[in-house]
C-alpha cells in the first residue's frame, strides 16, 4: 500500500499581512512568524520607535518588505483612510490580523471606571470593526483573503472582575462570527483565536503598571507565550484554502477555564 502524499499547507509567501498592536506581545510575535514565511508586512502600533526597531530586525533576518504606521487604533477616521494611504506595494492586504486590544482594571460592576470601559470598547471592538470595514471591500472584490481576529477566552466565558473587558471580547467574538456568515459565499476565511493565560504586557497594562500584581496572575502555572499564539495564527493562515479554522481556543496546560488554574508548577 502506497503512503499518502505529504499534507501540503497553503503557501503565503509574498502576501501582505497587516497586524495591529504589532510593537509588542502577540502582534510582534506574529510579525516574526509571517516574516519567516516570506510575507510583506504592514505593522501598526502607537510606539514608533519600537515599530522601527522591529522592522529593522525583520528586514535584517528575513529580507522582507515592511511598512510601519504609528497610529492610535481608536482613530476611526485614520483607519478609514489607511487603505488609500498605504504605499502601492502594500495596498493589497491578504491577511488582516486586528490584534490590538487591552484590559483595564478588575473592578466589580458597581465600581467600574467608565473611562476605562470606553477605552476597552473603542480598542477591542470599534477598531476591529473599523479595520475590517476598511480592508474587506478589496478582499471581496478579489474574492480572496483571511481575517484572523484576536479574541480571548474572555470572549467565550465571562468572569468576576471582567465586567468591562469580557463584554468587549464577547462583542468582538460575535463580530467575527457575523463576518463569517456575511462572507460565506466568498473565498474569504474568518478565524477567531481565543487565548487563555498568555504572559505578555497584557496584565501589566490591566493593573496599570503594577508588575507584582501582574506576575501573580501567572504564579504557579506555566503560562502561554506570545510565540505560542503566533504559532496558532500561522497555523490557521497556512491551512489549504478549502479549510477554514473558525475558532481556536488555546489554554495553558494547567488551565481549564478563564479562572480555572491549577497552580502546581514550582517556581525555580
Short mmCIF file of C-alpha atoms in Angstrom, two decimals:
data_model
loop_
_atom_site.label_atom_id
_atom_site.label_comp_id
_atom_site.label_asym_id
_atom_site.label_seq_id
_atom_site.Cartn_x
_atom_site.Cartn_y
_atom_site.Cartn_z
CA UNK A 1 0.00 0.00 0.00
CA UNK A 2 1.46 3.34 -1.04
CA UNK A 3 1.81 6.09 1.54
CA UNK A 4 -0.45 9.11 1.02
CA UNK A 5 1.25 12.25 -0.25
CA UNK A 6 2.51 14.67 2.43
CA UNK A 7 -0.06 17.15 3.64
CA UNK A 8 0.52 20.40 1.76
CA UNK A 9 -0.05 23.63 3.69
CA UNK A 10 -1.08 26.80 1.91
CA UNK A 11 1.89 28.92 0.85
CA UNK A 12 1.53 32.57 1.87
CA UNK A 13 4.94 33.86 0.73
CA UNK A 14 4.63 37.24 -0.96
CA UNK A 15 1.24 38.03 0.55
CA UNK A 16 0.73 41.24 2.52
CA UNK A 17 -0.20 40.84 6.17
CA UNK A 18 -1.49 43.77 8.25
CA UNK A 19 -1.05 43.43 12.01
CA UNK A 20 -2.24 45.91 14.62
CA UNK A 21 -0.74 46.07 18.10
CA UNK A 22 2.48 44.98 16.41
CA UNK A 23 5.06 46.65 18.65
CA UNK A 24 4.97 44.02 21.41
CA UNK A 25 3.45 40.77 22.62
CA UNK A 26 1.34 38.66 20.29
CA UNK A 27 1.42 41.22 17.49
CA UNK A 28 5.21 41.32 17.46
CA UNK A 29 5.42 37.53 17.61
CA UNK A 30 3.04 37.30 14.65
CA UNK A 31 5.23 39.70 12.69
CA UNK A 32 8.25 37.43 13.14
CA UNK A 33 6.33 34.31 12.11
CA UNK A 34 4.83 35.86 8.99
CA UNK A 35 8.20 37.34 8.04
CA UNK A 36 9.73 33.88 8.29
CA UNK A 37 7.13 32.74 5.75
CA UNK A 38 8.22 35.47 3.31
CA UNK A 39 5.24 37.79 3.72
CA UNK A 40 5.23 41.53 3.26
CA UNK A 41 4.17 43.28 6.46
CA UNK A 42 2.19 46.35 7.45
CA UNK A 43 2.82 46.87 11.16
CA UNK A 44 0.63 49.24 13.19
CA UNK A 45 1.06 50.44 16.76
CA UNK A 46 1.40 53.67 18.71
CA UNK A 47 5.09 53.30 19.61
CA UNK A 48 7.03 54.39 16.54
CA UNK A 49 10.49 53.63 17.93
CA UNK A 50 9.55 50.05 18.74
CA UNK A 51 7.95 49.61 15.33
CA UNK A 52 11.07 50.87 13.59
CA UNK A 53 13.32 48.59 15.65
CA UNK A 54 11.09 45.61 14.86
CA UNK A 55 11.01 46.46 11.16
CA UNK A 56 14.79 46.71 11.05
CA UNK A 57 15.15 43.29 12.67
CA UNK A 58 12.66 41.69 10.30
CA UNK A 59 14.40 43.13 7.24
CA UNK A 60 17.79 42.04 8.53
CA UNK A 61 16.82 38.45 9.34
CA UNK A 62 14.30 37.71 6.58
CA UNK A 63 14.85 40.35 3.88
CA UNK A 64 11.13 41.13 3.69
CA UNK A 65 9.36 44.37 2.85
CA UNK A 66 7.97 46.09 5.95
CA UNK A 67 5.87 49.26 6.23
CA UNK A 68 5.15 50.76 9.65
CA UNK A 69 2.32 53.07 10.66
CA UNK A 70 2.34 54.81 14.04
CA UNK A 71 -1.30 55.42 14.94
CA UNK A 72 -3.87 55.06 17.67
CA UNK A 73 -6.37 52.39 16.63
CA UNK A 74 -9.11 54.39 18.35
CA UNK A 75 -8.82 56.91 15.48
CA UNK A 76 -11.57 55.55 13.23
CA UNK A 77 -11.10 58.24 10.56
CA UNK A 78 -7.41 57.38 10.23
CA UNK A 79 -8.31 53.70 9.86
CA UNK A 80 -10.80 54.50 7.10
CA UNK A 81 -8.13 56.43 5.17
CA UNK A 82 -5.44 53.80 5.58
CA UNK A 83 -6.17 51.58 2.52
CA UNK A 84 -5.60 54.53 0.21
CA UNK A 85 -2.64 55.90 2.14
CA UNK A 86 -0.57 52.73 2.15
CA UNK A 87 2.27 52.60 -0.40
CA UNK A 88 1.17 50.77 -3.55
CA UNK A 89 3.37 47.78 -2.73
CA UNK A 90 1.39 47.17 0.46
CA UNK A 91 -2.16 48.04 -0.59
CA UNK A 92 -3.30 44.52 -1.43
CA UNK A 93 -3.74 43.22 2.11
CA UNK A 94 -4.41 39.50 2.00
CA UNK A 95 -4.32 38.66 5.71
CA UNK A 96 -5.73 41.06 8.30
CA UNK A 97 -4.81 40.49 11.95
CA UNK A 98 -6.56 43.18 14.05
CA UNK A 99 -4.69 42.15 17.17
CA UNK A 100 -4.58 45.40 19.18
CA UNK A 101 -6.51 45.04 22.42
CA UNK A 102 -6.30 45.61 26.13
CA UNK A 103 -7.91 45.13 29.52
CA UNK A 104 -8.02 47.87 32.12
CA UNK A 105 -8.76 47.05 35.74
CA UNK A 106 -10.60 44.28 37.56
CA UNK A 107 -13.28 46.37 39.25
CA UNK A 108 -16.67 44.87 40.04
CA UNK A 109 -19.65 46.03 38.03
CA UNK A 110 -20.69 48.62 40.62
CA UNK A 111 -17.18 50.08 40.72
CA UNK A 112 -16.38 50.31 37.01
CA UNK A 113 -14.41 53.30 35.74
CA UNK A 114 -16.36 54.37 32.69
CA UNK A 115 -13.33 55.92 31.03
CA UNK A 116 -11.61 52.53 31.15
CA UNK A 117 -14.72 50.79 29.79
CA UNK A 118 -14.88 53.22 26.88
CA UNK A 119 -11.20 52.66 26.08
CA UNK A 120 -11.69 48.88 26.07
CA UNK A 121 -14.75 49.08 23.83
CA UNK A 122 -13.10 51.52 21.44
CA UNK A 123 -9.94 49.42 21.18
CA UNK A 124 -11.28 45.88 21.39
CA UNK A 125 -14.47 46.33 19.36
CA UNK A 126 -14.71 49.51 17.32
CA UNK A 127 -11.15 49.38 15.99
CA UNK A 128 -11.63 45.76 14.92
CA UNK A 129 -14.85 46.65 13.13
CA UNK A 130 -13.19 49.66 11.52
CA UNK A 131 -10.16 47.75 10.20
CA UNK A 132 -12.40 45.01 8.88
CA UNK A 133 -14.69 47.53 7.19
CA UNK A 134 -11.69 49.31 5.66
CA UNK A 135 -9.96 46.28 4.16
CA UNK A 136 -12.68 43.74 3.31
CA UNK A 137 -14.12 45.56 0.27
CA UNK A 138 -10.92 44.92 -1.67
CA UNK A 139 -10.85 41.32 -0.42
CA UNK A 140 -14.42 40.82 -1.64
CA UNK A 141 -13.52 42.35 -5.00
CA UNK A 142 -10.55 39.96 -5.34
CA UNK A 143 -12.58 37.11 -3.79
CA UNK A 144 -9.64 36.21 -1.57
CA UNK A 145 -8.35 36.99 1.90
CA UNK A 146 -8.24 35.93 5.52
CA UNK A 147 -9.47 37.75 8.62
CA UNK A 148 -7.76 36.49 11.77
CA UNK A 149 -9.38 38.04 14.83
CA UNK A 150 -7.60 38.05 18.18
CA UNK A 151 -10.36 37.17 20.60
CA UNK A 152 -9.87 35.73 24.09
CA UNK A 153 -11.23 33.15 26.47
CA UNK A 154 -12.99 36.25 27.85
CA UNK A 155 -14.97 36.24 24.60
CA UNK A 156 -16.17 32.72 25.37
CA UNK A 157 -16.92 32.99 29.09
CA UNK A 158 -17.39 35.90 31.49
CA UNK A 159 -15.86 36.07 34.93
CA UNK A 160 -15.80 38.18 38.08
CA UNK A 161 -13.64 41.25 37.64
CA UNK A 162 -14.22 41.27 33.90
CA UNK A 163 -17.37 43.41 33.68
CA UNK A 164 -15.60 45.82 31.36
CA UNK A 165 -13.28 43.51 29.44
CA UNK A 166 -15.47 40.45 28.93
CA UNK A 167 -18.30 42.33 27.16
CA UNK A 168 -15.77 43.86 24.77
CA UNK A 169 -14.38 40.47 23.83
CA UNK A 170 -17.84 38.90 23.60
CA UNK A 171 -18.75 41.66 21.13
CA UNK A 172 -15.57 41.07 19.14
CA UNK A 173 -16.31 37.34 19.08
CA UNK A 174 -19.84 37.97 17.84
CA UNK A 175 -18.46 40.26 15.15
CA UNK A 176 -16.11 37.52 13.95
CA UNK A 177 -18.99 35.04 13.72
CA UNK A 178 -21.20 37.57 11.91
CA UNK A 179 -18.38 38.32 9.47
CA UNK A 180 -18.05 34.61 8.73
CA UNK A 181 -21.76 34.44 7.93
CA UNK A 182 -21.63 37.56 5.76
CA UNK A 183 -18.66 36.28 3.76
CA UNK A 184 -19.69 32.63 3.49
CA UNK A 185 -20.30 32.98 -0.24
CA UNK A 186 -16.77 34.23 -0.87
CA UNK A 187 -13.30 32.72 -0.61
CA UNK A 188 -12.51 34.92 2.40
CA UNK A 189 -11.80 32.92 5.54
CA UNK A 190 -12.60 34.14 9.07
CA UNK A 191 -10.77 32.83 12.12
CA UNK A 192 -11.08 33.71 15.79
CA UNK A 193 -8.12 32.95 18.06
CA UNK A 194 -9.13 32.65 21.73
CA UNK A 195 -6.08 32.62 24.01
CA UNK A 196 -6.20 31.77 27.68
CA UNK A 197 -3.46 32.85 30.09
CA UNK A 198 -0.72 34.43 27.97
CA UNK A 199 2.17 36.20 29.66
CA UNK A 200 2.75 39.45 27.76
CA UNK A 201 2.33 43.10 28.69
CA UNK A 202 -1.40 42.36 28.99
CA UNK A 203 -1.58 42.01 32.78
CA UNK A 204 0.86 44.86 33.38
CA UNK A 205 -1.45 47.11 31.37
CA UNK A 206 -4.52 45.70 33.13
CA UNK A 207 -3.04 46.50 36.53
CA UNK A 208 -1.76 49.84 35.25
CA UNK A 209 1.92 49.16 35.75
CA UNK A 210 1.76 47.10 38.95
CA UNK A 211 4.16 44.33 37.97
CA UNK A 212 3.74 42.44 41.26
CA UNK A 213 0.00 42.03 40.62
CA UNK A 214 0.67 41.14 37.00
CA UNK A 215 3.18 38.45 37.96
CA UNK A 216 0.75 36.98 40.49
CA UNK A 217 -1.67 36.16 37.65
CA UNK A 218 0.76 33.55 36.34
CA UNK A 219 2.16 32.31 39.64
CA UNK A 220 2.24 28.53 39.87
CA UNK A 221 1.50 27.87 36.20
CA UNK A 222 3.49 27.76 33.00
CA UNK A 223 1.61 30.39 31.00
CA UNK A 224 1.29 30.57 27.27
CA UNK A 225 3.74 32.85 25.49
CA UNK A 226 3.16 35.27 22.65
CA UNK A 227 5.04 32.90 20.35
CA UNK A 228 2.54 30.13 21.12
CA UNK A 229 -0.35 32.27 19.94
CA UNK A 230 1.56 33.45 16.88
CA UNK A 231 2.03 29.78 16.01
CA UNK A 232 -1.75 29.29 16.21
CA UNK A 233 -2.28 32.29 13.94
CA UNK A 234 0.18 30.95 11.38
CA UNK A 235 -1.43 27.51 11.56
CA UNK A 236 -4.80 28.99 10.64
CA UNK A 237 -3.31 31.10 7.85
CA UNK A 238 -1.49 28.20 6.22
CA UNK A 239 -4.25 25.60 6.07
CA UNK A 240 -5.28 24.71 2.50
CA UNK A 241 -7.82 27.10 1.05
CA UNK A 242 -10.68 24.62 1.47
CA UNK A 243 -10.04 24.60 5.25
CA UNK A 244 -11.38 27.38 7.46
CA UNK A 245 -10.32 27.31 11.10
CA UNK A 246 -13.38 29.02 12.55
CA UNK A 247 -12.17 29.32 16.14
CA UNK A 248 -9.23 28.12 18.16
CA UNK A 249 -9.40 28.13 21.97
CA UNK A 250 -5.91 27.77 23.41
CA UNK A 251 -5.26 27.25 27.14
CA UNK A 252 -2.16 26.80 29.22
CA UNK A 253 -1.54 23.20 30.30
CA UNK A 254 -2.78 23.76 33.87
CA UNK A 255 -5.75 25.89 32.84
CA UNK A 256 -9.30 24.59 32.38
CA UNK A 257 -11.20 27.88 32.09
CA UNK A 258 -10.63 31.61 32.45
CA UNK A 259 -10.19 31.32 36.20
CA UNK A 260 -9.66 27.56 36.43
CA UNK A 261 -5.94 27.45 37.14
CA UNK A 262 -4.10 24.69 38.98
CA UNK A 263 -1.08 26.43 40.46
CA UNK A 264 1.08 23.35 40.67
CA UNK A 265 4.27 24.48 38.95
CA UNK A 266 7.07 25.13 41.39
CA UNK A 267 8.83 28.41 40.87
CA UNK A 268 12.54 27.83 40.38
#
